[in-house]
């Protein structure tokens, strides 16, 4: 068959658009299926070959679900606020809105060319005022319920982007976006109280179908730990409270360490004999990110506070106090007790600074190294805890601390509240004003959306404030509460804001009266299957679940979790095996590949390249094989024979292929599903061709992977529209081969193989083996001692 893939793709993309083939409406006569992919940030570079991998995967699932009779919602949109667009606009003296519009148009053209079955009527854009009106509305609900607050705090400051970063946005000590230096500054920030939901965020993971590694990344990031808060005295009369999960080791605590920013250091200024040394260290620490400070592999540094000591509460001994940058004021209490005998970092620190090392859990040799396998064992050198197991000691010391007013039981979290302010222009304005009389006052909901004013230069100010802070016409306003003079907040929201609830808007994208209608909420939510990158499982996914749980507690949404299932995909690397990037020069443009081989060949290769959950290296030459495979399927249409059922020679092959493809799609094993289709096509050619019934089934299996090709061939063959066809079914009994190859052994040694009926009993297998001419010769002149047969596997004759 002469097959023009370019004409075919254009024809079917136009048909799908003109007929709104994939538009979804509420339909209670069908079961619903909500498939979701992470909406992209529309950068200036457009799509590279890695972007379509998750979109193609979920498109395959969505197309299959429609053919199985589901009412499928498969939407798409744009996470378009953010720093890259703003920085590009500043550099090129453009408005971020114009850059965004251009980038979205480019991305959309590429996405449509790939034939994704998105419902484009539900397209959203986080920079659209009709969208961010509801982002602002959600913020106001959080504010009303005390989940948003303003706080003076030490923040991560990117010296290049001139913006505050959340801890999660500092990677390897630098800004994750521009790789610029990150330092600490004290600023007044809006913060969301995600820590109030720490328990719920962990506990909710038992109710969802997430990959175990996704669950683990969430649990580890939240970092729930049970222990005790212990009050250490000081020689100044002040109390230093520390959190520890190992209160049982208190008798081995031989020194304390404070974060350099700890407030007591300022209070002790007149008592410190080395104040200048302390101050210098404190300044150096402020120039490091939290990541750098907490890095385990770095050299241990610190300064002993001369003039102030701590007092161990269990034995009354005075112990030295240090400051060191590995202790963070934002985690726990900003102070730790150190037990060098049983912690590697404490041990190294104690050796460097000459602190005592006292074994309190029996085992190891503390002269050589810390005994860190101390979670079980027997207590020693620990007064009233001596002789107890670690678990017994943990309970006894907690009770002792409470009874003696020296501490309390405590559950602590590594998770910090979410810094929600950005000193940039291109983000959602925060809808609050400051009034000297009333304090921070939310805007009335009737005034939403609060839009960004037009601005000539979106460059952040050198003092770290938003460029909006220079716009008097925007700043000056009246207080909604008292009518007096007020100033607008000039910080904007982070990019995470718009992506924390977009799945809700897809379900009711044109509603200008409410966040989402009750009918849409009840029908479409929760999302049935969400696929995204592993890199977003500790940021976007966590934030999104937090917002949803907060909205659930406000009775705004109807489910405690937004996503029933969350899977992840591996990255597609450049041909050099490195991550695709413009700077490396290894970016593969999908449009270039499609121009030469077609969209369906590109889609097939993306899914055939390897295990979907793992990284895979791109190879343009391999796309040719996928093109040839599609051509082989097209050529089968030249010699179709009549027939309304599978022929005997291909019956088992078709049932096995249908089963394999059906199950592999559900398990995201697209590469093996395509391999099964290739095997089936080989068997078809070996059989001399197919009848119409067989060809129809083949095209139905192909349709989710190569929708343009399958649609055209299906129509030309007179079968109608493939997207309206029912998914192929299989008979389990017919998935078994009629014959099987077994191994022939003589006294345990393999001597040959034999084809026998699959249904053959062990007695029949033995008879067939003895009747085999070659095996029979091996048995001549021998006495059979024992006969062993394993059905469908082997025959072993022991003979002498």
mmCIF file with all atom_site columns, N, CA and C in Angstrom, residues 413-448:
data_model
loop_
_atom_site.group_PDB
_atom_site.id
_atom_site.type_symbol
_atom_site.label_atom_id
_atom_site.label_alt_id
_atom_site.label_comp_id
_atom_site.label_asym_id
_atom_site.label_entity_id
_atom_site.label_seq_id
_atom_site.pdbx_PDB_ins_code
_atom_site.Cartn_x
_atom_site.Cartn_y
_atom_site.Cartn_z
_atom_site.occupancy
_atom_site.B_iso_or_equiv
_atom_site.pdbx_formal_charge
_atom_site.auth_seq_id
_atom_site.auth_comp_id
_atom_site.auth_asym_id
_atom_site.auth_atom_id
_atom_site.pdbx_PDB_model_num
ATOM 1   N N  . UNK A 1 413 ? 9.275   16.874 62.835 1.00 0.00 ? 413 UNK A N  1
ATOM 2   C CA . UNK A 1 413 ? 9.264   16.694 61.394 1.00 0.00 ? 413 UNK A CA 1
ATOM 3   C C  . UNK A 1 413 ? 10.420  17.454 60.758 1.00 0.00 ? 413 UNK A C  1
ATOM 4   N N  . UNK A 1 414 ? 10.992  16.850 59.730 1.00 0.00 ? 414 UNK A N  1
ATOM 5   C CA . UNK A 1 414 ? 12.013  17.545 58.948 1.00 0.00 ? 414 UNK A CA 1
ATOM 6   C C  . UNK A 1 414 ? 11.379  18.620 58.061 1.00 0.00 ? 414 UNK A C  1
ATOM 7   N N  . UNK A 1 415 ? 10.134  18.385 57.688 1.00 0.00 ? 415 UNK A N  1
ATOM 8   C CA . UNK A 1 415 ? 9.400   19.301 56.819 1.00 0.00 ? 415 UNK A CA 1
ATOM 9   C C  . UNK A 1 415 ? 9.314   20.690 57.442 1.00 0.00 ? 415 UNK A C  1
ATOM 10  N N  . UNK A 1 416 ? 9.573   21.710 56.644 1.00 0.00 ? 416 UNK A N  1
ATOM 11  C CA . UNK A 1 416 ? 9.449   23.104 57.081 1.00 0.00 ? 416 UNK A CA 1
ATOM 12  C C  . UNK A 1 416 ? 8.220   23.725 56.422 1.00 0.00 ? 416 UNK A C  1
ATOM 13  N N  . UNK A 1 417 ? 7.683   24.770 57.026 1.00 0.00 ? 417 UNK A N  1
ATOM 14  C CA . UNK A 1 417 ? 6.588   25.492 56.387 1.00 0.00 ? 417 UNK A CA 1
ATOM 15  C C  . UNK A 1 417 ? 7.055   26.060 55.050 1.00 0.00 ? 417 UNK A C  1
ATOM 16  N N  . UNK A 1 418 ? 6.129   26.202 54.134 1.00 0.00 ? 418 UNK A N  1
ATOM 17  C CA . UNK A 1 418 ? 6.390   26.524 52.732 1.00 0.00 ? 418 UNK A CA 1
ATOM 18  C C  . UNK A 1 418 ? 6.503   28.041 52.552 1.00 0.00 ? 418 UNK A C  1
ATOM 19  N N  . UNK A 1 419 ? 7.718   28.509 52.227 1.00 0.00 ? 419 UNK A N  1
ATOM 20  C CA . UNK A 1 419 ? 7.921   29.937 51.946 1.00 0.00 ? 419 UNK A CA 1
ATOM 21  C C  . UNK A 1 419 ? 7.222   30.270 50.637 1.00 0.00 ? 419 UNK A C  1
ATOM 22  N N  . UNK A 1 420 ? 6.258   31.194 50.711 1.00 0.00 ? 420 UNK A N  1
ATOM 23  C CA . UNK A 1 420 ? 5.332   31.397 49.599 1.00 0.00 ? 420 UNK A CA 1
ATOM 24  C C  . UNK A 1 420 ? 5.515   32.742 48.895 1.00 0.00 ? 420 UNK A C  1
ATOM 25  N N  . UNK A 1 421 ? 6.481   33.525 49.318 1.00 0.00 ? 421 UNK A N  1
ATOM 26  C CA . UNK A 1 421 ? 6.700   34.847 48.704 1.00 0.00 ? 421 UNK A CA 1
ATOM 27  C C  . UNK A 1 421 ? 7.817   34.796 47.678 1.00 0.00 ? 421 UNK A C  1
ATOM 28  N N  . UNK A 1 422 ? 7.651   35.557 46.599 1.00 0.00 ? 422 UNK A N  1
ATOM 29  C CA . UNK A 1 422 ? 8.725   35.744 45.632 1.00 0.00 ? 422 UNK A CA 1
ATOM 30  C C  . UNK A 1 422 ? 8.794   37.232 45.302 1.00 0.00 ? 422 UNK A C  1
ATOM 31  N N  . UNK A 1 423 ? 10.000  37.771 45.279 1.00 0.00 ? 423 UNK A N  1
ATOM 32  C CA . UNK A 1 423 ? 10.177  39.204 45.021 1.00 0.00 ? 423 UNK A CA 1
ATOM 33  C C  . UNK A 1 423 ? 10.381  39.427 43.517 1.00 0.00 ? 423 UNK A C  1
ATOM 34  N N  . UNK A 1 424 ? 9.408   38.931 42.756 1.00 0.00 ? 424 UNK A N  1
ATOM 35  C CA . UNK A 1 424 ? 9.471   39.036 41.309 1.00 0.00 ? 424 UNK A CA 1
ATOM 36  C C  . UNK A 1 424 ? 8.157   39.582 40.766 1.00 0.00 ? 424 UNK A C  1
ATOM 37  N N  . UNK A 1 425 ? 8.179   39.885 39.469 1.00 0.00 ? 425 UNK A N  1
ATOM 38  C CA . UNK A 1 425 ? 6.985   40.423 38.820 1.00 0.00 ? 425 UNK A CA 1
ATOM 39  C C  . UNK A 1 425 ? 6.081   39.317 38.267 1.00 0.00 ? 425 UNK A C  1
ATOM 40  N N  . UNK A 1 426 ? 6.668   38.341 37.566 1.00 0.00 ? 426 UNK A N  1
ATOM 41  C CA . UNK A 1 426 ? 5.869   37.406 36.782 1.00 0.00 ? 426 UNK A CA 1
ATOM 42  C C  . UNK A 1 426 ? 5.349   36.250 37.646 1.00 0.00 ? 426 UNK A C  1
ATOM 43  N N  . UNK A 1 427 ? 4.336   36.562 38.435 1.00 0.00 ? 427 UNK A N  1
ATOM 44  C CA . UNK A 1 427 ? 3.676   35.589 39.292 1.00 0.00 ? 427 UNK A CA 1
ATOM 45  C C  . UNK A 1 427 ? 2.331   36.137 39.722 1.00 0.00 ? 427 UNK A C  1
ATOM 46  N N  . UNK A 1 428 ? 1.556   35.315 40.395 1.00 0.00 ? 428 UNK A N  1
ATOM 47  C CA . UNK A 1 428 ? 0.245   35.767 40.854 1.00 0.00 ? 428 UNK A CA 1
ATOM 48  C C  . UNK A 1 428 ? 0.414   36.798 41.979 1.00 0.00 ? 428 UNK A C  1
ATOM 49  N N  . UNK A 1 429 ? -0.206  37.999 41.852 1.00 0.00 ? 429 UNK A N  1
ATOM 50  C CA . UNK A 1 429 ? -0.157  38.950 42.969 1.00 0.00 ? 429 UNK A CA 1
ATOM 51  C C  . UNK A 1 429 ? -0.829  38.348 44.209 1.00 0.00 ? 429 UNK A C  1
ATOM 52  N N  . UNK A 1 430 ? -0.247  38.601 45.361 1.00 0.00 ? 430 UNK A N  1
ATOM 53  C CA . UNK A 1 430 ? -0.835  38.108 46.611 1.00 0.00 ? 430 UNK A CA 1
ATOM 54  C C  . UNK A 1 430 ? -1.917  39.101 47.039 1.00 0.00 ? 430 UNK A C  1
ATOM 55  N N  . UNK A 1 431 ? -3.175  38.670 47.153 1.00 0.00 ? 431 UNK A N  1
ATOM 56  C CA . UNK A 1 431 ? -4.312  39.590 47.303 1.00 0.00 ? 431 UNK A CA 1
ATOM 57  C C  . UNK A 1 431 ? -4.549  40.072 48.740 1.00 0.00 ? 431 UNK A C  1
ATOM 58  N N  . UNK A 1 432 ? -3.560  40.775 49.292 1.00 0.00 ? 432 UNK A N  1
ATOM 59  C CA . UNK A 1 432 ? -3.698  41.344 50.637 1.00 0.00 ? 432 UNK A CA 1
ATOM 60  C C  . UNK A 1 432 ? -3.116  42.759 50.641 1.00 0.00 ? 432 UNK A C  1
ATOM 61  N N  . UNK A 1 433 ? -3.548  43.554 51.602 1.00 0.00 ? 433 UNK A N  1
ATOM 62  C CA . UNK A 1 433 ? -3.000  44.906 51.786 1.00 0.00 ? 433 UNK A CA 1
ATOM 63  C C  . UNK A 1 433 ? -2.585  45.063 53.236 1.00 0.00 ? 433 UNK A C  1
ATOM 64  N N  . UNK A 1 434 ? -1.673  46.007 53.474 1.00 0.00 ? 434 UNK A N  1
ATOM 65  C CA . UNK A 1 434 ? -1.256  46.289 54.844 1.00 0.00 ? 434 UNK A CA 1
ATOM 66  C C  . UNK A 1 434 ? -1.783  47.650 55.272 1.00 0.00 ? 434 UNK A C  1
ATOM 67  N N  . UNK A 1 435 ? -2.471  47.645 56.389 1.00 0.00 ? 435 UNK A N  1
ATOM 68  C CA . UNK A 1 435 ? -3.030  48.863 56.967 1.00 0.00 ? 435 UNK A CA 1
ATOM 69  C C  . UNK A 1 435 ? -2.415  49.051 58.353 1.00 0.00 ? 435 UNK A C  1
ATOM 70  N N  . UNK A 1 436 ? -1.913  50.254 58.638 1.00 0.00 ? 436 UNK A N  1
ATOM 71  C CA . UNK A 1 436 ? -1.294  50.514 59.934 1.00 0.00 ? 436 UNK A CA 1
ATOM 72  C C  . UNK A 1 436 ? -2.257  50.226 61.079 1.00 0.00 ? 436 UNK A C  1
ATOM 73  N N  . UNK A 1 437 ? -3.537  50.425 60.840 1.00 0.00 ? 437 UNK A N  1
ATOM 74  C CA . UNK A 1 437 ? -4.551  50.238 61.887 1.00 0.00 ? 437 UNK A CA 1
ATOM 75  C C  . UNK A 1 437 ? -5.006  48.776 61.987 1.00 0.00 ? 437 UNK A C  1
ATOM 76  N N  . UNK A 1 438 ? -5.212  48.139 60.839 1.00 0.00 ? 438 UNK A N  1
ATOM 77  C CA . UNK A 1 438 ? -5.826  46.799 60.823 1.00 0.00 ? 438 UNK A CA 1
ATOM 78  C C  . UNK A 1 438 ? -4.828  45.668 60.587 1.00 0.00 ? 438 UNK A C  1
ATOM 79  N N  . UNK A 1 439 ? -3.575  46.004 60.214 1.00 0.00 ? 439 UNK A N  1
ATOM 80  C CA . UNK A 1 439 ? -2.595  44.970 59.900 1.00 0.00 ? 439 UNK A CA 1
ATOM 81  C C  . UNK A 1 439 ? -2.810  44.437 58.498 1.00 0.00 ? 439 UNK A C  1
ATOM 82  N N  . UNK A 1 440 ? -2.503  43.156 58.302 1.00 0.00 ? 440 UNK A N  1
ATOM 83  C CA . UNK A 1 440 ? -2.694  42.542 56.987 1.00 0.00 ? 440 UNK A CA 1
ATOM 84  C C  . UNK A 1 440 ? -4.161  42.193 56.790 1.00 0.00 ? 440 UNK A C  1
ATOM 85  N N  . UNK A 1 441 ? -4.724  42.684 55.686 1.00 0.00 ? 441 UNK A N  1
ATOM 86  C CA . UNK A 1 441 ? -6.154  42.518 55.419 1.00 0.00 ? 441 UNK A CA 1
ATOM 87  C C  . UNK A 1 441 ? -6.329  41.889 54.034 1.00 0.00 ? 441 UNK A C  1
ATOM 88  N N  . UNK A 1 442 ? -7.126  40.810 53.932 1.00 0.00 ? 442 UNK A N  1
ATOM 89  C CA . UNK A 1 442 ? -7.359  40.202 52.615 1.00 0.00 ? 442 UNK A CA 1
ATOM 90  C C  . UNK A 1 442 ? -8.273  41.061 51.752 1.00 0.00 ? 442 UNK A C  1
ATOM 91  N N  . UNK A 1 443 ? -8.059  41.007 50.451 1.00 0.00 ? 443 UNK A N  1
ATOM 92  C CA . UNK A 1 443 ? -8.981  41.682 49.535 1.00 0.00 ? 443 UNK A CA 1
ATOM 93  C C  . UNK A 1 443 ? -10.330 40.969 49.566 1.00 0.00 ? 443 UNK A C  1
ATOM 94  N N  . UNK A 1 444 ? -11.420 41.693 49.372 1.00 0.00 ? 444 UNK A N  1
ATOM 95  C CA . UNK A 1 444 ? -12.718 41.032 49.221 1.00 0.00 ? 444 UNK A CA 1
ATOM 96  C C  . UNK A 1 444 ? -12.677 40.115 48.001 1.00 0.00 ? 444 UNK A C  1
ATOM 97  N N  . UNK A 1 445 ? -13.327 38.972 48.079 1.00 0.00 ? 445 UNK A N  1
ATOM 98  C CA . UNK A 1 445 ? -13.320 38.026 46.971 1.00 0.00 ? 445 UNK A CA 1
ATOM 99  C C  . UNK A 1 445 ? -13.911 38.635 45.707 1.00 0.00 ? 445 UNK A C  1
ATOM 100 N N  . UNK A 1 446 ? -14.792 39.627 45.879 1.00 0.00 ? 446 UNK A N  1
ATOM 101 C CA . UNK A 1 446 ? -15.406 40.285 44.720 1.00 0.00 ? 446 UNK A CA 1
ATOM 102 C C  . UNK A 1 446 ? -14.389 41.070 43.900 1.00 0.00 ? 446 UNK A C  1
ATOM 103 N N  . UNK A 1 447 ? -13.218 41.388 44.484 1.00 0.00 ? 447 UNK A N  1
ATOM 104 C CA . UNK A 1 447 ? -12.195 42.157 43.771 1.00 0.00 ? 447 UNK A CA 1
ATOM 105 C C  . UNK A 1 447 ? -11.178 41.268 43.066 1.00 0.00 ? 447 UNK A C  1
ATOM 106 N N  . UNK A 1 448 ? -11.390 39.965 43.138 1.00 0.00 ? 448 UNK A N  1
ATOM 107 C CA . UNK A 1 448 ? -10.495 39.039 42.444 1.00 0.00 ? 448 UNK A CA 1
ATOM 108 C C  . UNK A 1 448 ? -10.948 38.876 40.992 1.00 0.00 ? 448 UNK A C  1
#
